[in-house]
Coordinates of C-alpha atoms in Angstrom, one line a residue:
X1 CA -14.8 -1.5 6.3
X2 CA -16.0 -1.4 2.8
X3 CA -13.7 -0.4 0.0
X4 CA -14.9 0.1 -3.6
X5 CA -12.6 -0.4 -6.5
X6 CA -13.0 0.3 -10.2
X7 CA -13.5 -2.8 -12.3
X8 CA -9.9 -2.6 -13.7
X9 CA -8.4 -2.2 -10.2
X10 CA -10.5 -5.1 -8.8
X11 CA -9.5 -7.4 -11.7
X12 CA -5.8 -6.5 -11.2
X13 CA -6.1 -7.1 -7.5
X14 CA -7.7 -10.5 -8.0
X15 CA -5.1 -11.5 -10.6
X16 CA -2.2 -10.5 -8.3
X17 CA -3.8 -12.2 -5.3
X18 CA -4.2 -15.4 -7.3
X19 CA -0.6 -15.2 -8.5
X20 CA 0.6 -14.9 -4.9
X21 CA -1.9 -17.6 -3.8
X22 CA -3.5 -15.5 -1.1
X23 CA -6.9 -14.0 -0.4
X24 CA -7.5 -10.6 -2.0
X25 CA -8.3 -9.1 1.4
X26 CA -4.8 -10.2 2.7
X27 CA -3.2 -8.6 -0.3
X28 CA -5.1 -5.3 0.2
X29 CA -4.0 -5.2 3.8
X30 CA -0.3 -5.9 2.9
X31 CA -0.3 -3.2 0.2
X32 CA -1.9 -0.5 2.4
X33 CA 0.4 -1.3 5.2
X34 CA 3.4 -1.1 2.9
X35 CA 2.3 2.3 1.5
X36 CA 1.6 3.8 4.9
X37 CA 4.9 2.6 6.2
X38 CA 6.7 4.1 3.2
X39 CA 4.9 7.4 3.6
X40 CA 5.9 7.5 7.3
X41 CA 9.5 6.9 6.4
X42 CA 9.4 9.7 3.8
X43 CA 7.9 12.1 6.4
X44 CA 10.6 11.1 8.9
X45 CA 13.3 11.8 6.3
X46 CA 11.8 15.2 5.4
X47 CA 11.8 16.2 9.1
X48 CA 15.4 15.0 9.6
X49 CA 16.6 17.1 6.6
X50 CA 14.8 20.2 7.9
X51 CA 16.7 20.0 11.2
X52 CA 20.0 22.0 10.9
X53 CA 23.1 19.9 11.6
X54 CA 21.6 16.6 10.6

């Protein structure tokens, strides 16, 4: 998979990866996984609130 970033985003990614002492690819993977997980939780919460009696 190829992902293109703006120059500013790429620089921020590299800076954060360096601060966390990990490869940029590992950081990207962690960030995407966290965001997807958070979105899934939000969707689950919306579904629960829509069910009467919950």
